Short mmCIF file of C-alpha atoms and ligand atoms in Angstrom, two decimals:
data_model
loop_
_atom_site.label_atom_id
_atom_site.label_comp_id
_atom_site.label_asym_id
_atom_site.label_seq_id
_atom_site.Cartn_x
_atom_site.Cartn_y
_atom_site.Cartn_z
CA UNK A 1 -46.13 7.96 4.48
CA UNK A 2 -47.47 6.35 7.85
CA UNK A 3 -45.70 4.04 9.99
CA UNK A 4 -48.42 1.59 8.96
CA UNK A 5 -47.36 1.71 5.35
CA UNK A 6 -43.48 1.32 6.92
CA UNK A 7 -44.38 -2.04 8.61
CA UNK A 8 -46.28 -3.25 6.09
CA UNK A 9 -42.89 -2.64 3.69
CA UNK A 10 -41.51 -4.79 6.33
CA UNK A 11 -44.16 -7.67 6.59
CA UNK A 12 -43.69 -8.05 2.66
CA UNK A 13 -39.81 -7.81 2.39
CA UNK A 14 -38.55 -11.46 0.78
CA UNK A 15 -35.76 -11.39 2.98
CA UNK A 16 -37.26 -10.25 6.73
CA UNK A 17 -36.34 -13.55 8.00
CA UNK A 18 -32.73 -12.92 7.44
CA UNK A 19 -32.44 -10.80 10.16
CA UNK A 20 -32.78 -13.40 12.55
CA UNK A 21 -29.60 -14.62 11.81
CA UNK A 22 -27.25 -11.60 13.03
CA UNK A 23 -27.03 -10.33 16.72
CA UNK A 24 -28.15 -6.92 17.02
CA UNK A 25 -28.07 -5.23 20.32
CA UNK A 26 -31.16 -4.21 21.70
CA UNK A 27 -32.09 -0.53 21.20
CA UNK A 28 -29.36 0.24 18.61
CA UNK A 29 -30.45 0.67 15.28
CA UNK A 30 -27.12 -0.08 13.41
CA UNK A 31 -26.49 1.87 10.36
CA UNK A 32 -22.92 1.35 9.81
CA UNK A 33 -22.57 -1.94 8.43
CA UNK A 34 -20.87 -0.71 5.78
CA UNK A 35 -18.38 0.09 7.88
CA UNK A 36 -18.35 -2.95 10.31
CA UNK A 37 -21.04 -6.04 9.43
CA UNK A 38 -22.62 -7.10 12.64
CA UNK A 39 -21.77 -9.99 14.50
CA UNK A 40 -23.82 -12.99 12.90
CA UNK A 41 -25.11 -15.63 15.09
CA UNK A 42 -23.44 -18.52 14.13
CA UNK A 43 -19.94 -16.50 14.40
CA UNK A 44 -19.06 -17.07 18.11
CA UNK A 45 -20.22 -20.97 18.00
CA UNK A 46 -17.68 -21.30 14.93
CA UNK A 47 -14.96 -19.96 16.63
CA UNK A 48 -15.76 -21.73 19.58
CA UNK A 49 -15.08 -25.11 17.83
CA UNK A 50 -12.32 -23.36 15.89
CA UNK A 51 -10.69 -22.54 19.17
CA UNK A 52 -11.25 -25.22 21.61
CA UNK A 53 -11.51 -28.48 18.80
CA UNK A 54 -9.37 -27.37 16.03
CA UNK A 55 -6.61 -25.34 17.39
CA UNK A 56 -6.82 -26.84 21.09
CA UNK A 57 -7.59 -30.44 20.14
CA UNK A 58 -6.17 -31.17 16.61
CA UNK A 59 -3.63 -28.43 16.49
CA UNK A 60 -1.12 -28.48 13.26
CA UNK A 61 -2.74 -31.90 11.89
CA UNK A 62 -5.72 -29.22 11.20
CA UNK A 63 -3.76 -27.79 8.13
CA UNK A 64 -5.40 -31.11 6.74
CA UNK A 65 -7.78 -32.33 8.73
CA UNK A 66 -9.78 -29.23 9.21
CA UNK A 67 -8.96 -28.14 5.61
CA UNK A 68 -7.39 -25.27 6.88
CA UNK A 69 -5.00 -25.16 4.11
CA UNK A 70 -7.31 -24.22 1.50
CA UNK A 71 -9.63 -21.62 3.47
CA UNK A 72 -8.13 -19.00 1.37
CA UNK A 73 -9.77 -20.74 -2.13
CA UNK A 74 -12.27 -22.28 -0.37
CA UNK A 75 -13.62 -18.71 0.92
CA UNK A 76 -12.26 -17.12 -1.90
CA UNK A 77 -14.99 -19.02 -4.46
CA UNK A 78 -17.60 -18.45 -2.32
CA UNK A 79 -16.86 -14.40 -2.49
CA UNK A 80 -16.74 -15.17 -6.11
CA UNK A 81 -20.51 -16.41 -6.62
CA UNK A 82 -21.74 -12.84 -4.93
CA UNK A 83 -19.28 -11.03 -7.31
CA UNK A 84 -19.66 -12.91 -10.65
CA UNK A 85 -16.34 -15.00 -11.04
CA UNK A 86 -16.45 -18.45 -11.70
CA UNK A 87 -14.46 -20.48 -9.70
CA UNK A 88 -10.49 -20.62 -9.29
CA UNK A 89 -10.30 -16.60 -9.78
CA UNK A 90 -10.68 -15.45 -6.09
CA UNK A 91 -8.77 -15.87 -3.04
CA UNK A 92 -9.26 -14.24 0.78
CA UNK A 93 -6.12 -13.74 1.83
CA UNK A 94 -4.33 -10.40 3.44
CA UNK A 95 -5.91 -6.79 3.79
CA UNK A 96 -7.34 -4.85 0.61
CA UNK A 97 -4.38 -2.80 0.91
CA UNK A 98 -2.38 -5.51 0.46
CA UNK A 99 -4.21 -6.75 -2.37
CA UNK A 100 -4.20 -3.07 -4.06
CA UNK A 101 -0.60 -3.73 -3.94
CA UNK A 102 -0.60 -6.77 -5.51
CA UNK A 103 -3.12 -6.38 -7.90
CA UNK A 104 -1.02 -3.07 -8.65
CA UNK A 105 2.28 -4.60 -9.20
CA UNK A 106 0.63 -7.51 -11.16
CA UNK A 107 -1.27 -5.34 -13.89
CA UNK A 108 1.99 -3.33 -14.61
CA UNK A 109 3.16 -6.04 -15.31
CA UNK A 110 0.60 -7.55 -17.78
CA UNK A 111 1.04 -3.94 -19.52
CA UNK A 112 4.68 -3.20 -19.54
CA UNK A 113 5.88 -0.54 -21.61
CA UNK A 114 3.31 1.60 -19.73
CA UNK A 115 3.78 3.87 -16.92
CA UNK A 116 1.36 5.58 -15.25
CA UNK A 117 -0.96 4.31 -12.64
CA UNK A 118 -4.33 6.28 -13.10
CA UNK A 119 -6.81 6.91 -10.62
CA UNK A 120 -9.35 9.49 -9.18
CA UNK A 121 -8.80 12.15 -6.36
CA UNK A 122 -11.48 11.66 -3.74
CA UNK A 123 -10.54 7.90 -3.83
CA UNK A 124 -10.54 5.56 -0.83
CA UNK A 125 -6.96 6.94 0.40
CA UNK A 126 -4.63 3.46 0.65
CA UNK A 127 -5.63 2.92 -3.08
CA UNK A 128 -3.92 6.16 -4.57
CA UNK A 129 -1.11 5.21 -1.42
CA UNK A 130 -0.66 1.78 -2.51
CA UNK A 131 0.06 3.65 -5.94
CA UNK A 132 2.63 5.97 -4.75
CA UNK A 133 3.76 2.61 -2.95
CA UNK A 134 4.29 0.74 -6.04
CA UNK A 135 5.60 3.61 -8.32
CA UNK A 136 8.48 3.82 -5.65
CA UNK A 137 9.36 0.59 -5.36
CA UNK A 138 9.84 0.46 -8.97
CA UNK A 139 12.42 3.41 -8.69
CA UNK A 140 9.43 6.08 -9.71
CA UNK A 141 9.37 4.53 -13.62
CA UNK A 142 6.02 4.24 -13.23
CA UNK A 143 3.86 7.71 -12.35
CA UNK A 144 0.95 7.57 -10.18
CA UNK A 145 -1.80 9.87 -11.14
CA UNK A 146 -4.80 11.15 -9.69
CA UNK A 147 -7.61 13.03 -11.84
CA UNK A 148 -11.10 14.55 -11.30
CA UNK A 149 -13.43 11.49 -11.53
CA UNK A 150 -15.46 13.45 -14.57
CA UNK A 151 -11.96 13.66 -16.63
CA UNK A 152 -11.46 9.74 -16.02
CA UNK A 153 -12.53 8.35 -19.30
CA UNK A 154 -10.31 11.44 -21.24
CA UNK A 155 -7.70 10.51 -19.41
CA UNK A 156 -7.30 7.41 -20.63
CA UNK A 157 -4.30 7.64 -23.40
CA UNK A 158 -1.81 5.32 -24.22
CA UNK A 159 0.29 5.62 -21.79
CA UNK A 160 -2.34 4.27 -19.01
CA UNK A 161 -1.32 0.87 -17.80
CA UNK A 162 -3.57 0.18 -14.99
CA UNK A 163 -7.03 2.29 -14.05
CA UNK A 164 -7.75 1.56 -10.38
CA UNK A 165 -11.33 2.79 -9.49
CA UNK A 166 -13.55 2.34 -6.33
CA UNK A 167 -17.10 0.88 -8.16
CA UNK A 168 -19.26 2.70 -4.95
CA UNK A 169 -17.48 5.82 -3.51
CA UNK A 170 -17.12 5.41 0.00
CA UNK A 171 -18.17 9.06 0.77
CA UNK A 172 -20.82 10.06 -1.54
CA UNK A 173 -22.18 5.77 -2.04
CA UNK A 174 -21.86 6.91 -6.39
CA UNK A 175 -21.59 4.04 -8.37
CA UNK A 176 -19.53 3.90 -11.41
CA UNK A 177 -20.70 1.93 -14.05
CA UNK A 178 -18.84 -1.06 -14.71
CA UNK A 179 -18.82 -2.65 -17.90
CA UNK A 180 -18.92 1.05 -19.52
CA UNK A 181 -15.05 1.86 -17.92
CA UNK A 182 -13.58 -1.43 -18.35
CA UNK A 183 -14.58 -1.43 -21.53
CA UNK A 184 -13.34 1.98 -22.28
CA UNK A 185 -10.37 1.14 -20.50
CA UNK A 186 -9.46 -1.55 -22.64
CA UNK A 187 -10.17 0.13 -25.97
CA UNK A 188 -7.73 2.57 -24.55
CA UNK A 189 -4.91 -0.37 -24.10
CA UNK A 190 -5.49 0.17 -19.94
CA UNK A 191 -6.20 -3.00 -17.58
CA UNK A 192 -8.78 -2.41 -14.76
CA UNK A 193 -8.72 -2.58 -10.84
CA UNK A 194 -12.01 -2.46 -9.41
CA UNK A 195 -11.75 -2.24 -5.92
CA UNK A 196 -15.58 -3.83 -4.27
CA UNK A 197 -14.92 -2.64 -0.68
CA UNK A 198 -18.78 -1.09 -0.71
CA UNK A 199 -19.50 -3.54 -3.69
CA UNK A 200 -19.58 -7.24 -2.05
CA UNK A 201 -22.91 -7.77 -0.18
CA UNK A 202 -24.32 -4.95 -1.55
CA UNK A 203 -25.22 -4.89 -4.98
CA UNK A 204 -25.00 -7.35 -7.79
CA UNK A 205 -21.66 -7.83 -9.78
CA UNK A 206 -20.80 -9.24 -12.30
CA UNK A 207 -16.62 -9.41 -12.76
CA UNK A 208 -16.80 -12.16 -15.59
CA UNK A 209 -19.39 -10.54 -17.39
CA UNK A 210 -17.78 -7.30 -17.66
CA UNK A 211 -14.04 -8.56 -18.60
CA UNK A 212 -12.54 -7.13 -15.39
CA UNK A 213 -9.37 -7.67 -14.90
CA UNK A 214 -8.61 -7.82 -11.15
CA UNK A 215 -10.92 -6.35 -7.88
CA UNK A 216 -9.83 -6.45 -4.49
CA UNK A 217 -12.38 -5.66 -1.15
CA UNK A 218 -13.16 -6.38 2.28
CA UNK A 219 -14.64 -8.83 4.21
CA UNK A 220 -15.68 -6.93 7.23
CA UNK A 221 -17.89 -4.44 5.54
CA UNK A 222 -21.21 -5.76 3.61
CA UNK A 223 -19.91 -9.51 4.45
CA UNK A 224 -20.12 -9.80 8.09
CA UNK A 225 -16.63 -11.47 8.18
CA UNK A 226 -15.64 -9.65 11.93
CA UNK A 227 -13.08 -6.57 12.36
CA UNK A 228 -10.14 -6.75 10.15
CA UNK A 229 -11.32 -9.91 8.64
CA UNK A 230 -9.48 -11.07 5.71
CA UNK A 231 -10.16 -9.28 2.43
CA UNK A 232 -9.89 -10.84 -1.20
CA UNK A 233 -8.57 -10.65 -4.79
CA UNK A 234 -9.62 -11.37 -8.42
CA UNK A 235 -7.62 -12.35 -10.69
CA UNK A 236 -9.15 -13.34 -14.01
CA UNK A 237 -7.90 -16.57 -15.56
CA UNK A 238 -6.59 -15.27 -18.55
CA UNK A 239 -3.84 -13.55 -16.60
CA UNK A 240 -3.18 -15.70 -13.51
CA UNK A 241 -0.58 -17.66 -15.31
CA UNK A 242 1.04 -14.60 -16.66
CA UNK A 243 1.99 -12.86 -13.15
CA UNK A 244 5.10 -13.32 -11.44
CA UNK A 245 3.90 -12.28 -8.19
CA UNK A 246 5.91 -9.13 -6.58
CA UNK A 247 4.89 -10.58 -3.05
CA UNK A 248 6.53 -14.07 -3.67
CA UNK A 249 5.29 -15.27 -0.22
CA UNK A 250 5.80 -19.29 0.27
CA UNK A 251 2.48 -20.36 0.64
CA UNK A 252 1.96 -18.98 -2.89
CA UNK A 253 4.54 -21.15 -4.54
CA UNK A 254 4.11 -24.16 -6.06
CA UNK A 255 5.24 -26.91 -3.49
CA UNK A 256 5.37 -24.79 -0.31
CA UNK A 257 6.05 -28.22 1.22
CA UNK A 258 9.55 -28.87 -0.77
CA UNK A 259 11.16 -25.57 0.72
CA UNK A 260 12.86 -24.46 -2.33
CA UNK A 261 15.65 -21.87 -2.11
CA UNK A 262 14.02 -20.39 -5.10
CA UNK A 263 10.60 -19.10 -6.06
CA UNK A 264 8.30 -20.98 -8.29
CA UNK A 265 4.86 -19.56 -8.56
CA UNK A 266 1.87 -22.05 -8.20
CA UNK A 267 -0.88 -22.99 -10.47
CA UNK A 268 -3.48 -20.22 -11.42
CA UNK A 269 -5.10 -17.94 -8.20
CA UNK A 270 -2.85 -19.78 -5.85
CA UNK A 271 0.40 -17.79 -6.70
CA UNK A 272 -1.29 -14.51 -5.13
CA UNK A 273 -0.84 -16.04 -1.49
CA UNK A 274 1.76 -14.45 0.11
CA UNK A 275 2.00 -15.67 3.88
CA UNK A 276 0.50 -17.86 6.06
CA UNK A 277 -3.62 -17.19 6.31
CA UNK A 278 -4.54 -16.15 10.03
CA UNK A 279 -7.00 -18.59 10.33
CA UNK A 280 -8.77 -17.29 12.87
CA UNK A 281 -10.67 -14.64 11.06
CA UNK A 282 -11.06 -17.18 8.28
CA UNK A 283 -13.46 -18.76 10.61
CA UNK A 284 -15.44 -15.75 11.18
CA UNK A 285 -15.51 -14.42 7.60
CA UNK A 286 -16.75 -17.86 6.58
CA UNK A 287 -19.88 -17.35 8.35
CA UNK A 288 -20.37 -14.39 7.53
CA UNK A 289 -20.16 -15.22 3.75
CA UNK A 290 -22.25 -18.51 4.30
CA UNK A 291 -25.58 -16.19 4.91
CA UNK A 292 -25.14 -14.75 1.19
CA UNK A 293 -25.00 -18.75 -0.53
CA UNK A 294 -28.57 -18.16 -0.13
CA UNK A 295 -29.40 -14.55 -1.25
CA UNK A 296 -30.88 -13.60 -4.37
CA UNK A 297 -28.75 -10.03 -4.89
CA UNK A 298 -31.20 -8.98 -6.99
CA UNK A 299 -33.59 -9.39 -4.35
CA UNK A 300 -31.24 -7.78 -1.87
CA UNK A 301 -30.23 -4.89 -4.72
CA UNK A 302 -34.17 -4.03 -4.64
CA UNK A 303 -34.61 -3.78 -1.17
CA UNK A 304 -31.13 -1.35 -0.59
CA UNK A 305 -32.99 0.53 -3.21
CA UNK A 306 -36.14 1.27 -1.07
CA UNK A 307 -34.40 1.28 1.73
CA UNK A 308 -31.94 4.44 0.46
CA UNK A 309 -34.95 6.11 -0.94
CA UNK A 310 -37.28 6.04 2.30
CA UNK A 311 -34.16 7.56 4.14
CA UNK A 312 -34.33 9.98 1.56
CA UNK A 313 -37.43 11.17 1.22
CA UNK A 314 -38.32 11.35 5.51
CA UNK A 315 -34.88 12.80 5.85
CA UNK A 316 -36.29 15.40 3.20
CA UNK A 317 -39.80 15.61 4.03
CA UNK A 318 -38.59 16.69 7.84
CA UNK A 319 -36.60 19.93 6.05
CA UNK A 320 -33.92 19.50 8.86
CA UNK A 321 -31.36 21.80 7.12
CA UNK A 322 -29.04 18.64 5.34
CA UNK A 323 -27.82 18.53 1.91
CA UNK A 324 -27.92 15.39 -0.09
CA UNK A 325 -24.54 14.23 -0.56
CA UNK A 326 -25.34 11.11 -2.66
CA UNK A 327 -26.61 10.49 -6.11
CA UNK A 328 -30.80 10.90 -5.53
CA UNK A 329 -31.27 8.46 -8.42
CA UNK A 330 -31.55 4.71 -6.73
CA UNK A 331 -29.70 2.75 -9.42
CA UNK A 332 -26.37 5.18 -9.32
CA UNK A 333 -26.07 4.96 -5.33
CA UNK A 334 -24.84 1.98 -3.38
CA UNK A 335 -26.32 0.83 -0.44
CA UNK A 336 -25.65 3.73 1.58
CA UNK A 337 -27.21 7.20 1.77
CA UNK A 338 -24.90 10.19 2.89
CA UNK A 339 -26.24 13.90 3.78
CA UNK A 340 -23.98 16.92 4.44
CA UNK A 341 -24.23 19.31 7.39
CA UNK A 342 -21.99 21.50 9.08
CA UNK A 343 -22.22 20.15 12.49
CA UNK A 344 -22.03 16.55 11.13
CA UNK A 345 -19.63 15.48 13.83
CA UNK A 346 -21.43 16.50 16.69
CA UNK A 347 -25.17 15.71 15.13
CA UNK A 348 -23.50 11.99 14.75
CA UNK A 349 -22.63 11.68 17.66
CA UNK A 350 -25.87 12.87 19.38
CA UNK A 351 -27.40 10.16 16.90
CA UNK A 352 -25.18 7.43 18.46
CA UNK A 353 -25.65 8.52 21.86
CA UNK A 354 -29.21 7.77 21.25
CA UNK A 355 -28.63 3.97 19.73
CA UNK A 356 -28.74 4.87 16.10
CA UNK A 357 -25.35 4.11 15.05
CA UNK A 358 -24.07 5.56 11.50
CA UNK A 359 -20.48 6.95 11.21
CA UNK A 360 -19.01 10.69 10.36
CA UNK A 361 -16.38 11.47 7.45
CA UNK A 362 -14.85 14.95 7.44
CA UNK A 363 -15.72 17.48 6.43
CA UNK A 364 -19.08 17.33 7.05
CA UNK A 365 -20.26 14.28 5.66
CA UNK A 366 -23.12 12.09 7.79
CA UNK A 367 -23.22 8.71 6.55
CA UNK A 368 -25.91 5.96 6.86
CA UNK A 369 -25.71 2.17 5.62
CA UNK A 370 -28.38 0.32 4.80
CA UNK A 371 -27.62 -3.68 5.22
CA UNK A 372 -30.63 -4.86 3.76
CA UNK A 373 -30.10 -8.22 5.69
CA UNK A 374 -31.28 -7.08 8.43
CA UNK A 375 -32.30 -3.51 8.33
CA UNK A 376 -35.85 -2.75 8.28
CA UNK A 377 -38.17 -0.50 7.10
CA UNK A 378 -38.93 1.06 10.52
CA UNK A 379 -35.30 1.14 11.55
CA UNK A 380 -34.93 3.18 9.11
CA UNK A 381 -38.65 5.64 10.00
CA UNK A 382 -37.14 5.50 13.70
CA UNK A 383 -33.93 6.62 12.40
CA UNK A 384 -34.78 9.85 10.83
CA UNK A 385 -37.40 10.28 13.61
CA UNK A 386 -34.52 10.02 16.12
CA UNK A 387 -32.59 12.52 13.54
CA UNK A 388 -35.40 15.05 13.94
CA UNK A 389 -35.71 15.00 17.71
CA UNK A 390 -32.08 16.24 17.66
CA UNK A 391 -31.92 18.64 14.67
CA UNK A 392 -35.35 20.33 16.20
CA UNK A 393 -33.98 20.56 19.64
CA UNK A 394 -30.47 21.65 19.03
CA UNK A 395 -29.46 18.67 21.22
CA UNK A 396 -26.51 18.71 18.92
CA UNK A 397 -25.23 21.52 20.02
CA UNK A 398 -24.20 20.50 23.17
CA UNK A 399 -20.45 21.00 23.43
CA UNK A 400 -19.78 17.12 24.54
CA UNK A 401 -21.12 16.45 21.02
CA UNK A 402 -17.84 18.06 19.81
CA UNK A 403 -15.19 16.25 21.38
CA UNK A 404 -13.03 14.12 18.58
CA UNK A 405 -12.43 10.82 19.46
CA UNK A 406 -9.87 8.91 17.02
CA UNK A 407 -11.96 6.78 15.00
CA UNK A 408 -15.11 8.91 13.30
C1 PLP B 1 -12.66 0.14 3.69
C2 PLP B 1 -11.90 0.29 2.42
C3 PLP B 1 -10.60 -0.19 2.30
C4 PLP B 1 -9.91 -0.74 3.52
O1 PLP B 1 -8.67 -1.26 3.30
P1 PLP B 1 -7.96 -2.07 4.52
O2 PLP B 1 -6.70 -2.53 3.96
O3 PLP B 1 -8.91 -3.16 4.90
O4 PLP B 1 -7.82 -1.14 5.66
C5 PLP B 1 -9.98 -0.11 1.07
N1 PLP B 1 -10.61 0.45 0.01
C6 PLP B 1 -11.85 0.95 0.11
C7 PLP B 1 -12.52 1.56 -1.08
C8 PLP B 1 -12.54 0.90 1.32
O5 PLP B 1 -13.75 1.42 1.43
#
């Protein structure tokens, strides 16, 4: 493959004007967007108005004047046309964690009688925590489990209330297959958590379609919504009205505005509110949302495809001495491709000292996103170049390469 093939990937890609729309700093080529979106464009000119008009100007009369009250459904239905759930089934609101919790404490719930909380080892950590979490604060009646991901569907006997899996692993970018475990999950009497964190922006979903029961994820990953923006929950309709939420926060009750000494949950999605929304990163993650309204996934699904499978084959076609440490196969990785290699913390680092940005997770996993809003073709030729330079130097091996700093 030539770099002339590489642009000409890049004059033909449907969505190369998309790029336009996000601020990336000159001579970085930013890999990590599955980590952190980048900053769109039209970000700091909507907080601008949110700070200086909205809060500074209008102040509390916002709640209704700038709709502020219902950002949280507003936002939420928008994150629900990327994820296939119709309206009235998705709110932003809180951290994932949070909603883990909640979606946790809910589905026992729905399934009472059963105990144990089942998911897989390897998983995003504050999932199996928020497990522990909830198994304690129901006096350890209910069990949290973690098994091998290849004994998941075995494990599913009758005493399996709720199976919480990650649909792309955040390590390896493997994607489980959907419909296939929800519906094995509820032949086996289990309801489903699907938690989207590498999901949302980056492939097609379709939560409806497959009869999920409740998902959780981020909005500062694939969505662009800022650091720590607000995450978001599913409920489907068919249970909202059966949930007595565990987090009985005000704003989820049915008149907030009567201040009732006692709890009466609200109407359908609303009742999973808990506290006031900061409304702040609202603003931010509503932008950053806005740029999917009008993105074909499948369009978007094709080009992480290519995009995963270029990396791929330079990164192999260089022999640099990495393993692959995601599936090879397009359709069962996510939009992320991650190699192994001893000196993976240092090698990243070298990488980032030289603008291309990706991120390290121990042991010795190097991991690349591919945001295929506005990564292109040749970032991702320059990357591996970049990658070579270093590997066939021993750059890497510099000892200032090796220094830890907190956040890999
Ligand atoms: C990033 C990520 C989270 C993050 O949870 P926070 O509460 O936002 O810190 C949760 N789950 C998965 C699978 C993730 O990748």
């Amino acid at each position: 493959m030539t770099l002339e093939d590489i642009l000409a990937f890049d004059a033909a890609d449907p969505l190369r004007d998309k790029r336009d729309l996000f601020n990336i700093p000159e001579g970085v080529i930013y890999l990590d967007g599955n980590s952190l979106g980048v900053l769109p464009k039209a970000t700091p000119d909507a907080m601008n108005d949110m700070l200086r008009r909205q809060w500074g100007q209008d102040l509390i009369r916002s709640w209704n004047s700038n709709d502020w009250i219902n950002a949280p459904r507003r936002i939420g239905d928008k994150i629900g046309r990327l994820i296939g759930a119709a309206e009235g089934q998705v709110i932003a609101a809180d951290s994932t964690s949070i909603n883990v919790f909640k979606a946790l404490s809910a589905a026992s719930q729905l399934n009472s009688g059963r105990l144990v909380l089942l998911s897989e080892t390897g998983n995003f950590p504050t999932d199996p925590y928020m497990m522990e979490g909830w198994a304690t604060a129901t006096g350890n009646r209910m069990i949290a489990e973690l098994v091998e991901p290849s004994r998941i569907l075995d494990r599913l006997a009758p005493d399996v209330a709720v199976l919480l899996l990650t649909q792309i692993h955040y390590k390896s970018g493997e994607v489980w297959d959907m419909n296939e475990i929800t519906r094995h999950a509820h032949e086996a009497g289990a309801l489903v958590i699907w938690d989207l964190s590498h999901s949302a922006g980056a492939i097609p979903v379709e939560l409806d379609k497959c009869r999920v029961d409740f998902a959780v994820g981020c909005g500062y990953k694939f969505l662009n919504g800022g650091p720590g923006a607000p995450a978001y929950i599913y409920v489907a309709e068919r249970h909202q009205s059966k949930v007595m939420p565990v987090l009985p926060g005000w704003m989820g009750h049915a008149s907030p505005f009567a201040f009732e000494d006692s709890y009466t949950p609200g109407q359908g999605i609303k009742r999973f509110l808990c506290g006031t929304p900061g409304i702040l990163g609202m603003c931010a993650l509503e932008i950053g949302v806005d740029i999917f309204q009008s993105v074909d996934m499948g369009v978007l699904r094709t080009k992480s495809r290519q995009l995963g499978d270029l990396f791929i084959a330079l990164v192999e076609e260089n022999r640099m001495g990495f393993e692959l440490a995601s599936p090879r196969e397009a359709d069962m990785r996510g939009s992320q491709v991650s190699i192994r290699h001893p000196g993976g913390y240092a090698i990243m680092q070298a990488l980032i000292e030289r603008g291309v940005i990706g991120d390290f997770r121990a042991p010795d996993i190097l991991r690349f996103g591919f945001t295929p809003l506005y990564t292109r073709y040749v970032d991702v030729w320059q990357a591996v170049s970049t990658l070579a330079d270093i590997m066939n130097s021993n750059d890497w091996c510099d000892e200032k390469y090796a220094v830890q700093a907190e956040v890999t």
